[in-house]
Amino acid sequence: MRAKHRVSLALTTLFLLLPVAAEAQQNQTIVVEGSLNRKSDWWVAESDHVIVYSNGPRGDLTRITHNLERLHFLLSILLNRVDAPDETLKLRVTLVGDTAEFDAMDLRNTRSAQGPFAGPFQFQRYYDPREDGAVMAASRSDAVAEIERTQKVDIASLGVLQMNPQTGQLENSLFGSDNQTLSTTTGGDTVPISAEGRLYAGFAQHYLLTYFPAAYPRWYLDGFGELFSTIRIRQDGALEYGHMPEGYRHVIDVYGNVPVRDVLDGKYLEVAKRSRWTPYHAWILVHYLFFSDTRRAELSRYLWDIAHGASPAAAAQAFGDPAKLQAEVTAYDNRGLPYDRLSYPAERAAEPVLTQLSESQARFLKGRIEMGSRVEIPPLPAPGTDPKVAERMTALHDKSIEARDRWLAGLRDTVRRVYNNLDGQLLLTEAECRTGHYAECIAAADKALALRNDSAPALAWKGLAMAELAVAGPEAERPAKLRAARALIARANRADTEAVIPLIAYFRSFADAGEEPNQAANAGMLKAVDSVPAAPATRLTLGAELAREERGDAARKVLLPVAGAGYDSPEKPAAQAILEKLPPAK
């Protein structure tokens, strides 16, 4: 009887060496020569926890990367993680030109949609916690939110102005009462949107999801990011966070009230109420709860309950009477708001190292970012879906397939014309595999290996494609072909022991074949989750295996951050379906 290998949930540092391949390895690498080796205008800055690409001013690149590293240290102080073990892969950030250039990339946040915010604040920052490392992209240019110049505000529903019984004055009220009966007209204009602020907000969210992976309500993720979007670095090196965003008062004057109770129980996400919600609403609520000595423990209980599967309405009971909390936030909003300052040793966030990229390396930077939005296809509607919703979902699904096919055809043509570009061949290899074109994936991988025969990504994707073709082929040939595929994946693992794709490919060579993963495969999936804790796809793969092993509590722990996430990822429905079939928690 075959021994059963069980997955350990001790997500600690693992050094995995997959079984040694039978084939001999050669160490030579073909050197690519030609015009593509000329230096480009792209630079990369690397620090301890982040890698940033930009073709903007080098001074800005250095400063932004250094600030992200400082923010990492600040968050580590606040969340008690200083000097904690860290096996995670570095976040890769790409800063793309102006807003028009960024928008032209048509990036879809399938795993991290912000808001949804009121129309003028539907600006984009792309973030994707991919299996092989989280990526972020944003414009380098500041923008503005154009608020309507004149907007009629019904105080009965918005609570924009509220009478203070102590002063007799009308005051701004973000979370005001709903018992007013007057109306007024409020002037609008524009509000500045800082490009760096969007970046710092996204990095704060990434930190939270990476080092404290859990199911968070969307308003809290939005607000947590906004809390650190206004980080300031003083000349003496001190770090300040919690400053009021520029334009905050103006936005609140125009958009008015979103009742606290609607935020906590999730009703603010209903279509009829979305037109009021802005990043500034998220900022003030999280700011108050974060700085409040009396409410901080209740916030922790609320987040704990959400993370363990409670509904937003049930979790909101941790705050007690919502009217009392609403009154507190209203009073808080109408006085000077605090911020915090921390000093730190400068050496704890060292200056980044800058490297200039060649034209060959820079050519496919955008393509690598775009791939996530092209190969991820939105699902078709489930049976019983509202007809109008089903029609929209079907149209989006069909449109995404057309866009994917156009993008892939364009990539194939470009790579064919610059066949000696290793980055292009690797991008095409991954794109072919991720779209199920396994024969084409092998062909592209072979061209990449002709340029560099120890390329871990090329070896891993080729091995995965070989395994998938073996599963789809004649059963009699399957064992030998799977052994050959796993040997190739093992080579990839030895070529780069920190790479995640070989670990996932090795595991999938068993799971997709309907075979029980061996000990090395299970250990590899643990390391993959440990490397990118926020990646829903990796968690789903591991959670499904734990559920198959009838380890319900362990599967629940791995899957809850996906199944209960504030953002709807492609993996979320499958994670929910697995959890529904698990026995009750012990």
Coordinates of C-alpha atoms in Angstrom, one line a residue:
M1 CA 0.0 0.0 0.0
R2 CA 1.4 3.4 -1.0
A3 CA 2.3 5.6 1.9
K4 CA 0.3 8.8 2.2
H5 CA 2.3 12.0 2.3
R6 CA 0.6 14.8 4.3
V7 CA 1.2 18.5 3.8
S8 CA 2.7 20.2 6.8
L9 CA 1.3 23.7 7.6
A10 CA 4.5 24.9 9.2
L11 CA 5.2 27.6 6.6
T12 CA 8.9 27.9 7.5
T13 CA 12.0 28.4 5.4
L14 CA 12.4 25.5 3.1
F15 CA 15.3 24.5 0.9
L16 CA 13.9 22.2 -1.7
L17 CA 16.0 20.2 -4.1
L18 CA 13.8 18.1 -6.3
P19 CA 14.9 14.7 -7.5
V20 CA 18.0 14.8 -9.6
A21 CA 17.5 14.6 -13.3
A22 CA 18.9 11.6 -15.2
E23 CA 20.1 13.7 -18.1
A24 CA 23.4 15.5 -18.2
Q25 CA 23.5 19.3 -18.0
Q26 CA 25.7 21.6 -20.0
N27 CA 26.9 24.9 -18.5
Q28 CA 27.5 27.0 -21.6
T29 CA 25.3 30.0 -22.4
I30 CA 24.9 31.5 -25.8
V31 CA 25.7 35.2 -25.6
V32 CA 23.2 37.4 -27.5
E33 CA 24.9 40.2 -29.4
G34 CA 23.6 43.0 -31.5
S35 CA 21.7 46.3 -31.1
L36 CA 19.4 45.0 -28.4
N37 CA 22.4 45.1 -26.0
R38 CA 22.5 48.9 -26.2
K39 CA 21.5 50.7 -23.1
S40 CA 17.9 51.8 -22.8
D41 CA 16.4 54.7 -20.9
W42 CA 15.0 52.2 -18.4
W43 CA 16.5 51.8 -15.0
V44 CA 15.8 49.4 -12.1
A45 CA 16.3 50.2 -8.5
E46 CA 16.5 47.4 -6.0
S47 CA 16.3 47.4 -2.2
D48 CA 15.7 44.8 0.5
H49 CA 12.0 44.4 -0.2
V50 CA 11.2 46.0 -3.5
I51 CA 12.3 46.2 -7.1
V52 CA 11.2 49.3 -9.1
Y53 CA 11.5 49.8 -12.9
S54 CA 11.2 53.3 -14.4
N55 CA 12.2 55.3 -17.5
G56 CA 11.7 58.5 -15.6
P57 CA 14.3 60.7 -13.8
R58 CA 16.8 58.6 -11.9
G59 CA 16.6 60.9 -8.9
D60 CA 12.8 60.2 -8.6
L61 CA 13.4 56.5 -9.0
T62 CA 15.9 56.4 -6.2
R63 CA 13.8 58.5 -3.9
I64 CA 10.6 56.5 -4.5
T65 CA 12.3 53.2 -4.0
H66 CA 14.0 54.4 -0.9
N67 CA 10.7 55.7 0.5
L68 CA 9.0 52.3 -0.2
E69 CA 11.8 50.7 1.8
R70 CA 11.3 53.2 4.6
L71 CA 7.5 52.6 4.5
H72 CA 8.2 48.8 4.8
F73 CA 10.3 49.5 8.0
L74 CA 7.6 51.9 9.4
L75 CA 4.9 49.2 8.9
S76 CA 7.1 46.6 10.5
I77 CA 7.4 48.8 13.6
L78 CA 3.7 49.5 13.8
L79 CA 2.7 45.9 13.2
N80 CA 5.5 44.4 15.4
R81 CA 7.5 42.7 12.6
V82 CA 10.9 44.3 12.9
D83 CA 13.6 41.6 12.4
A84 CA 11.0 38.9 11.9
P85 CA 11.9 36.1 9.5
D86 CA 11.0 37.0 5.9
E87 CA 11.0 34.5 3.1
T88 CA 8.7 36.4 0.7
L89 CA 9.7 37.5 -2.8
K90 CA 10.2 41.2 -3.5
L91 CA 7.4 43.2 -4.9
R92 CA 8.1 44.3 -8.5
V93 CA 6.9 47.8 -9.3
T94 CA 6.8 49.3 -12.8
L95 CA 6.3 53.1 -13.2
V96 CA 4.8 53.9 -16.6
G97 CA 5.0 57.4 -18.2
D98 CA 1.9 59.6 -18.0
T99 CA -1.7 58.7 -17.3
A100 CA -2.6 58.3 -21.0
E101 CA 0.3 55.9 -21.5
F102 CA -0.7 53.9 -18.4
D103 CA -4.3 53.8 -19.4
A104 CA -3.4 52.5 -22.9
M105 CA -2.1 49.3 -21.3
D106 CA -5.7 48.5 -20.3
L107 CA -4.8 46.7 -17.1
R108 CA -7.6 44.9 -15.3
N109 CA -7.4 44.5 -11.5
T110 CA -8.8 41.0 -11.4
R111 CA -7.5 40.4 -7.8
S112 CA -7.3 43.9 -6.3
A113 CA -10.0 46.2 -7.6
Q114 CA -10.1 49.4 -5.6
G115 CA -13.3 51.0 -4.2
P116 CA -15.5 51.0 -6.2
F117 CA -15.2 54.8 -5.8
A118 CA -17.3 57.6 -7.1
G119 CA -16.7 58.4 -10.7
P120 CA -14.0 61.1 -10.4
F121 CA -11.9 58.8 -8.2
Q122 CA -11.9 55.7 -10.5
F123 CA -8.2 56.2 -11.1
Q124 CA -6.2 53.0 -11.5
R125 CA -3.3 51.4 -9.9
Y126 CA -2.6 47.9 -11.0
Y127 CA -1.7 45.2 -8.5
D128 CA -1.6 41.5 -8.9
P129 CA -0.3 39.0 -6.3
R130 CA 0.8 36.5 -8.9
E131 CA 2.1 33.0 -8.1
D132 CA 5.7 33.9 -8.9
G133 CA 5.7 37.2 -7.1
A134 CA 3.4 40.2 -6.7
V135 CA 3.6 43.0 -9.3
M136 CA 2.4 46.6 -9.2
A137 CA 2.2 49.2 -12.0
A138 CA 1.2 52.9 -11.9
S139 CA 1.7 56.1 -13.8
R140 CA 4.5 58.4 -12.8
S141 CA 2.3 61.4 -13.4
D142 CA 0.1 63.1 -10.9
A143 CA -3.6 63.5 -11.8
V144 CA -6.7 65.3 -10.8
A145 CA -10.2 64.2 -9.8
E146 CA -12.6 66.4 -11.6
I147 CA -15.6 67.0 -9.3
E148 CA -18.8 68.4 -10.7
R149 CA -18.8 72.2 -10.4
T150 CA -22.3 72.3 -9.0
Q151 CA -24.0 69.4 -7.1
K152 CA -27.3 69.5 -5.3
V153 CA -26.8 67.9 -1.9
D154 CA -29.8 66.5 0.1
I155 CA -28.7 66.9 3.7
A156 CA -31.5 64.5 4.7
S157 CA -29.6 61.6 3.0
L158 CA -26.1 62.9 2.9
G159 CA -25.6 64.7 6.2
V160 CA -23.1 67.1 4.6
L161 CA -23.8 69.8 7.2
Q162 CA -24.8 69.1 10.8
M163 CA -25.8 71.5 13.6
N164 CA -23.4 71.4 16.5
P165 CA -25.7 71.8 19.6
Q166 CA -22.9 73.2 21.6
T167 CA -21.8 75.9 19.2
G168 CA -24.9 76.4 17.1
Q169 CA -22.8 76.2 14.0
L170 CA -23.2 74.1 10.9
E171 CA -20.2 71.8 10.5
N172 CA -18.8 69.4 7.9
S173 CA -20.0 65.9 8.7
L174 CA -18.7 62.9 6.9
F175 CA -20.7 60.4 8.9
G176 CA -23.4 62.7 10.0
S177 CA -27.0 61.9 11.2
D178 CA -29.7 61.4 8.6
N179 CA -32.4 63.7 10.2
Q180 CA -31.8 66.9 8.3
T181 CA -34.4 68.2 5.9
L182 CA -32.6 71.1 4.2
S183 CA -30.8 71.1 0.9
T184 CA -28.0 73.2 -0.5
T185 CA -25.7 73.6 -3.5
T186 CA -22.0 73.0 -3.1
G187 CA -19.3 74.1 -5.4
G188 CA -17.0 71.6 -6.9
D189 CA -13.6 71.8 -8.7
T190 CA -10.6 69.5 -8.9
V191 CA -8.7 67.5 -6.3
P192 CA -5.1 66.6 -6.8
I193 CA -4.2 62.9 -7.0
S194 CA -0.6 62.2 -6.2
A195 CA 1.1 59.5 -8.2
E196 CA 3.4 58.7 -5.3
G197 CA 0.5 58.6 -2.9
R198 CA -1.2 56.0 -5.0
L199 CA 2.0 54.0 -4.9
Y200 CA 2.5 54.2 -1.2
A201 CA -1.1 53.3 -0.6
G202 CA -0.8 50.2 -2.8
F203 CA 2.5 49.2 -1.1
A204 CA 0.8 49.4 2.4
Q205 CA -2.0 47.1 1.2
H206 CA 0.6 44.7 -0.3
Y207 CA 2.4 44.7 3.1
L208 CA -0.7 43.8 5.0
L209 CA -1.8 41.1 2.6
T210 CA 1.7 39.6 2.4
Y211 CA 2.7 39.5 6.1
F212 CA -0.8 39.2 7.6
P213 CA -2.7 37.3 4.9
A214 CA -6.4 37.1 5.8
A215 CA -9.9 38.0 4.5
Y216 CA -10.3 41.7 5.0
P217 CA -13.3 43.9 4.2
R218 CA -12.7 46.1 1.2
W219 CA -13.2 49.4 3.0
Y220 CA -10.5 48.5 5.5
L221 CA -8.0 47.6 2.8
D222 CA -8.8 50.9 1.0
G223 CA -8.5 52.9 4.2
F224 CA -5.3 51.2 5.4
G225 CA -3.6 52.1 2.2
E226 CA -4.9 55.7 2.3
L227 CA -3.6 56.0 5.9
F228 CA 0.0 55.7 4.6
S229 CA -0.5 57.4 1.2
T230 CA 0.6 60.7 2.8
I231 CA 3.8 59.4 4.4
R232 CA 6.3 62.2 4.9
I233 CA 10.1 61.9 5.4
R234 CA 11.6 64.7 7.4
Q235 CA 15.0 66.1 6.8
D236 CA 16.2 64.5 10.1
G237 CA 15.0 61.1 8.8
A238 CA 11.9 60.9 10.9
L239 CA 8.8 59.2 9.3
E240 CA 5.3 60.7 9.6
Y241 CA 2.1 59.0 8.7
G242 CA -1.6 59.8 9.0
H243 CA -1.5 63.3 7.5
M244 CA -4.8 64.5 6.0
P245 CA -4.9 64.0 2.2
E246 CA -4.8 67.2 0.1
G247 CA -8.4 68.1 -0.9
Y248 CA -10.0 66.0 1.8
R249 CA -12.3 68.8 3.2
H250 CA -13.4 69.7 -0.3
V251 CA -14.3 66.2 -1.2
I252 CA -16.3 65.8 2.0
D253 CA -18.2 69.0 1.3
V254 CA -19.3 67.7 -2.0
Y255 CA -19.9 64.0 -1.4
G256 CA -21.1 64.1 2.2
N257 CA -22.3 61.2 4.3
V258 CA -21.8 57.4 4.0
P259 CA -23.2 56.1 7.2
V260 CA -20.8 54.1 9.3
R261 CA -23.3 51.2 9.7
D262 CA -23.5 50.8 5.9
V263 CA -19.7 50.7 5.7
L264 CA -19.2 48.1 8.4
D265 CA -21.9 45.7 7.1
G266 CA -20.9 46.1 3.5
K267 CA -24.0 47.8 2.3
Y268 CA -22.0 50.8 1.0
L269 CA -21.0 48.5 -1.9
E270 CA -24.5 48.4 -3.2
V271 CA -24.8 50.0 -6.6
A272 CA -27.2 52.7 -5.4
K273 CA -24.7 53.9 -2.8
R274 CA -21.4 53.6 -4.7
S275 CA -21.6 57.1 -6.1
R276 CA -20.7 58.6 -2.7
W277 CA -17.8 56.4 -1.6
T278 CA -14.3 57.9 -2.1
P279 CA -10.8 57.1 -0.8
Y280 CA -11.2 60.0 1.6
H281 CA -14.2 58.3 3.3
A282 CA -12.1 55.2 3.7
W283 CA -9.2 57.3 5.0
I284 CA -11.1 59.0 7.8
L285 CA -12.8 55.9 9.2
V286 CA -9.6 53.8 9.3
H287 CA -7.7 56.9 10.7
Y288 CA -10.1 57.2 13.6
L289 CA -10.2 53.5 14.4
F290 CA -6.4 53.2 14.0
F291 CA -5.6 56.1 16.3
S292 CA -8.4 55.5 18.8
D293 CA -7.3 53.8 22.1
T294 CA -10.9 52.9 22.9
R295 CA -11.9 51.5 19.5
R296 CA -8.7 49.7 18.4
A297 CA -9.6 46.5 20.3
E298 CA -13.1 46.5 18.7
L299 CA -11.5 46.9 15.3
S300 CA -9.3 43.9 16.0
R301 CA -12.3 41.8 17.0
Y302 CA -14.2 42.9 13.9
L303 CA -11.3 42.0 11.6
W304 CA -10.8 38.7 13.4
D305 CA -14.4 37.7 12.9
I306 CA -14.3 38.7 9.2
A307 CA -11.1 36.7 8.7
H308 CA -12.7 33.6 10.2
G309 CA -15.7 33.6 8.0
A310 CA -18.3 35.9 9.8
S311 CA -20.6 38.0 7.7
P312 CA -19.9 41.7 7.7
A313 CA -23.2 42.4 9.6
A314 CA -22.3 39.9 12.3
A315 CA -18.8 41.1 12.6
A316 CA -20.0 44.7 12.9
Q317 CA -21.6 43.9 16.3
A318 CA -18.1 44.1 17.7
F319 CA -18.5 48.0 17.6
G320 CA -21.7 48.0 19.6
D321 CA -24.2 50.8 18.8
P322 CA -23.4 52.1 15.2
A323 CA -25.0 55.4 16.0
K324 CA -22.6 56.0 18.9
L325 CA -19.6 55.1 16.6
Q326 CA -21.0 57.4 13.9
A327 CA -21.2 60.3 16.4
E328 CA -17.6 59.7 17.5
V329 CA -16.3 59.8 13.9
T330 CA -18.4 62.9 13.2
A331 CA -16.8 64.7 16.2
Y332 CA -13.4 63.4 15.2
D333 CA -13.8 64.7 11.7
N334 CA -14.5 68.2 13.0
R335 CA -11.3 68.8 15.0
G336 CA -7.6 68.8 14.3
L337 CA -6.7 65.2 13.2
P338 CA -3.6 63.6 14.6
Y339 CA -0.6 62.1 12.8
D340 CA 2.3 60.1 14.1
R341 CA 6.0 60.5 13.8
L342 CA 8.7 57.8 14.3
S343 CA 12.4 58.0 14.2
Y344 CA 14.5 55.2 12.9
P345 CA 18.1 54.3 12.2
A346 CA 18.8 55.3 8.6
E347 CA 20.7 52.0 8.0
R348 CA 17.5 50.1 8.5
A349 CA 16.3 51.3 5.1
A350 CA 19.4 51.5 2.9
E351 CA 19.7 53.4 -0.4
P352 CA 18.6 51.2 -3.4
V353 CA 21.1 49.9 -6.0
L354 CA 20.5 51.3 -9.5
T355 CA 21.1 49.4 -12.7
Q356 CA 20.5 50.5 -16.3
L357 CA 18.7 48.0 -18.5
S358 CA 19.6 47.1 -22.0
E359 CA 17.1 47.6 -24.8
S360 CA 16.7 43.8 -24.9
Q361 CA 15.8 43.7 -21.2
A362 CA 13.5 46.8 -21.4
R363 CA 11.6 45.8 -24.6
F364 CA 9.1 43.4 -22.9
L365 CA 8.7 45.1 -19.5
K366 CA 5.2 46.3 -20.3
G367 CA 4.2 43.0 -21.9
R368 CA 5.1 41.2 -18.6
I369 CA 2.8 43.5 -16.7
E370 CA 0.0 43.2 -19.3
M371 CA 0.0 39.5 -19.4
G372 CA -2.0 39.1 -16.2
S373 CA -4.8 41.2 -17.6
R374 CA -4.8 39.3 -21.0
V375 CA -4.6 35.7 -20.0
E376 CA -7.1 35.9 -17.0
I377 CA -10.5 35.4 -18.6
P378 CA -13.6 36.5 -16.5
P379 CA -15.9 33.5 -15.8
L380 CA -19.2 32.9 -17.6
P381 CA -22.3 33.3 -15.4
A382 CA -23.4 30.5 -13.2
P383 CA -26.9 29.0 -13.7
G384 CA -29.6 31.1 -12.1
T385 CA -27.7 34.4 -12.5
D386 CA -29.9 37.4 -13.1
P387 CA -30.4 37.7 -16.8
K388 CA -29.0 41.3 -17.1
V389 CA -26.0 40.4 -15.0
A390 CA -25.5 37.2 -17.0
E391 CA -25.6 39.2 -20.2
R392 CA -22.9 41.6 -19.0
M393 CA -20.7 38.7 -17.7
T394 CA -21.0 36.8 -21.0
A395 CA -20.1 40.0 -23.0
L396 CA -17.1 40.6 -20.8
H397 CA -16.0 37.0 -21.1
D398 CA -16.2 37.1 -24.9
K399 CA -14.5 40.5 -25.1
S400 CA -11.7 39.2 -22.9
I401 CA -11.1 36.2 -25.1
E402 CA -10.9 38.4 -28.2
A403 CA -8.4 40.8 -26.5
R404 CA -6.3 37.8 -25.3
D405 CA -6.1 36.3 -28.7
R406 CA -5.1 39.7 -30.3
W407 CA -2.5 40.3 -27.6
L408 CA -1.1 36.8 -28.0
A409 CA -0.9 37.0 -31.8
G410 CA 0.9 40.4 -31.5
L411 CA 3.3 38.9 -29.0
R412 CA 4.1 35.9 -31.2
D413 CA 4.8 38.3 -34.1
T414 CA 7.0 40.6 -32.1
V415 CA 9.0 37.7 -30.6
R416 CA 9.4 36.1 -34.0
R417 CA 11.0 39.3 -35.3
V418 CA 13.4 39.5 -32.3
Y419 CA 14.0 35.8 -31.9
N420 CA 17.3 36.3 -30.0
N421 CA 15.6 38.2 -27.2
L422 CA 15.6 35.9 -24.1
D423 CA 13.1 38.0 -22.2
G424 CA 10.7 37.9 -25.2
Q425 CA 11.0 34.2 -25.6
L426 CA 10.4 33.7 -21.8
L427 CA 7.3 35.9 -21.9
L428 CA 5.9 34.0 -24.9
T429 CA 6.7 30.7 -23.3
E430 CA 4.7 31.6 -20.2
A431 CA 1.9 33.1 -22.2
E432 CA 1.5 30.0 -24.3
C433 CA 1.5 27.7 -21.3
R434 CA -1.0 29.9 -19.3
T435 CA -3.4 29.9 -22.3
G436 CA -3.2 26.1 -22.7
H437 CA -1.1 26.1 -25.9
Y438 CA 1.3 23.5 -24.6
A439 CA 3.0 22.5 -27.9
E440 CA 3.6 26.1 -28.7
C441 CA 4.9 26.6 -25.1
I442 CA 7.5 23.9 -25.6
A443 CA 8.6 25.4 -28.9
A444 CA 9.0 28.8 -27.3
A445 CA 10.8 27.3 -24.3
D446 CA 13.3 25.5 -26.7
K447 CA 14.1 28.8 -28.3
A448 CA 14.7 30.4 -24.9
L449 CA 16.9 27.4 -23.9
A450 CA 18.9 27.8 -27.1
L451 CA 19.8 31.3 -25.8
R452 CA 20.4 30.2 -22.2
N453 CA 20.3 26.5 -21.5
D454 CA 20.0 26.9 -17.7
S455 CA 17.0 29.3 -17.7
A456 CA 14.8 28.2 -14.8
P457 CA 11.6 29.7 -16.2
A458 CA 12.1 28.0 -19.6
L459 CA 12.8 24.7 -18.1
A460 CA 9.9 24.9 -15.6
W461 CA 7.3 25.9 -18.2
K462 CA 8.5 23.4 -20.7
G463 CA 8.3 20.7 -18.0
L464 CA 4.8 21.7 -17.1
A465 CA 3.7 21.7 -20.8
M466 CA 5.2 18.2 -21.2
A467 CA 3.3 17.0 -18.1
E468 CA 0.0 18.4 -19.4
L469 CA 0.5 16.8 -22.8
A470 CA 1.4 13.5 -21.1
V471 CA -1.9 13.6 -19.2
A472 CA -3.8 14.4 -22.3
G473 CA -2.0 11.6 -24.3
P474 CA -2.2 7.8 -24.4
E475 CA -2.3 6.3 -20.9
A476 CA 0.4 3.7 -21.7
E477 CA 2.9 6.5 -22.5
R478 CA 2.0 8.6 -19.5
P479 CA 4.4 7.3 -16.8
A480 CA 7.5 7.7 -19.0
K481 CA 6.5 11.1 -20.2
L482 CA 5.7 12.3 -16.7
R483 CA 9.1 11.2 -15.5
A484 CA 10.8 13.1 -18.3
A485 CA 8.7 16.2 -17.5
R486 CA 9.5 16.1 -13.8
A487 CA 13.2 15.6 -14.5
L488 CA 13.2 18.8 -16.5
I489 CA 11.3 20.7 -13.7
A490 CA 13.9 19.4 -11.3
R491 CA 16.6 21.0 -13.5
A492 CA 14.7 24.3 -13.2
N493 CA 14.6 24.0 -9.4
R494 CA 18.3 23.4 -9.2
A495 CA 19.0 26.3 -11.6
D496 CA 17.1 28.7 -9.3
T497 CA 16.2 27.3 -5.9
E498 CA 14.2 30.5 -5.0
A499 CA 12.0 30.4 -8.1
V500 CA 8.4 29.6 -7.4
I501 CA 7.2 28.3 -10.9
P502 CA 9.3 25.1 -10.7
L503 CA 7.8 24.2 -7.4
I504 CA 4.3 24.8 -8.6
A505 CA 5.0 22.9 -11.9
Y506 CA 6.3 19.9 -10.0
F507 CA 3.2 19.8 -7.8
R508 CA 0.9 20.1 -10.8
S509 CA 2.7 17.3 -12.6
F510 CA 1.1 15.0 -9.9
A511 CA -2.2 16.8 -9.2
D512 CA -3.2 17.3 -12.9
A513 CA -2.4 13.6 -13.5
G514 CA -4.6 12.5 -10.7
E515 CA -1.6 11.2 -8.7
E516 CA -0.9 11.8 -5.1
P517 CA 1.9 14.4 -4.8
N518 CA 5.0 13.1 -3.2
Q519 CA 6.8 14.7 -0.2
A520 CA 9.0 16.9 -2.4
A521 CA 6.0 18.2 -4.3
N522 CA 4.1 19.0 -1.1
A523 CA 7.1 20.7 0.4
G524 CA 7.4 22.8 -2.7
M525 CA 3.9 24.0 -2.5
L526 CA 4.5 25.1 1.1
K527 CA 7.5 27.1 0.0
A528 CA 5.5 28.6 -2.9
V529 CA 2.8 29.9 -0.4
D530 CA 5.5 31.1 1.9
S531 CA 7.2 33.0 -0.9
V532 CA 4.0 34.8 -2.1
P533 CA 1.5 34.6 0.8
A534 CA -1.1 36.9 -0.9
A535 CA -1.3 34.8 -4.2
P536 CA -4.8 33.3 -4.4
A537 CA -3.9 30.8 -7.0
T538 CA -1.2 29.1 -4.9
R539 CA -3.4 29.1 -1.8
L540 CA -6.2 27.5 -3.9
T541 CA -3.9 24.7 -5.1
L542 CA -2.6 24.0 -1.6
G543 CA -6.0 24.2 0.0
A544 CA -7.5 21.8 -2.5
E545 CA -4.8 19.3 -1.7
L546 CA -5.4 19.7 2.1
A547 CA -9.1 19.2 1.6
R548 CA -8.5 16.1 -0.5
E549 CA -6.4 14.7 2.4
E550 CA -9.4 15.4 4.7
R551 CA -7.5 18.0 6.7
G552 CA -10.4 20.4 7.0
D553 CA -9.0 22.8 9.6
A554 CA -5.7 23.2 7.7
A555 CA -7.6 23.7 4.4
R556 CA -9.8 26.3 6.0
K557 CA -6.8 28.2 7.3
V558 CA -5.2 28.3 3.8
L559 CA -8.4 29.0 1.9
L560 CA -10.2 31.6 4.0
P561 CA -8.1 34.6 2.8
V562 CA -9.2 33.7 -0.7
A563 CA -12.8 32.7 -0.1
G564 CA -13.6 35.7 2.1
A565 CA -11.4 38.3 0.5
G566 CA -12.8 41.8 0.0
Y567 CA -11.7 41.6 -3.7
D568 CA -13.2 39.0 -6.0
S569 CA -10.4 37.0 -7.5
P570 CA -10.8 34.4 -10.2
E571 CA -10.0 31.8 -7.6
K572 CA -12.6 33.0 -5.0
P573 CA -15.6 30.9 -6.2
A574 CA -13.5 27.6 -6.2
A575 CA -12.2 28.4 -2.7
Q576 CA -15.7 29.0 -1.5
A577 CA -17.0 25.8 -3.0
I578 CA -14.2 23.8 -1.3
L579 CA -15.0 25.4 2.1
E580 CA -18.7 24.6 1.7
K581 CA -17.9 20.9 1.5
L582 CA -15.6 20.8 4.5
P583 CA -16.9 19.4 7.8
P584 CA -17.4 22.0 10.6
A585 CA -14.3 23.4 12.2
K586 CA -13.2 21.6 15.3

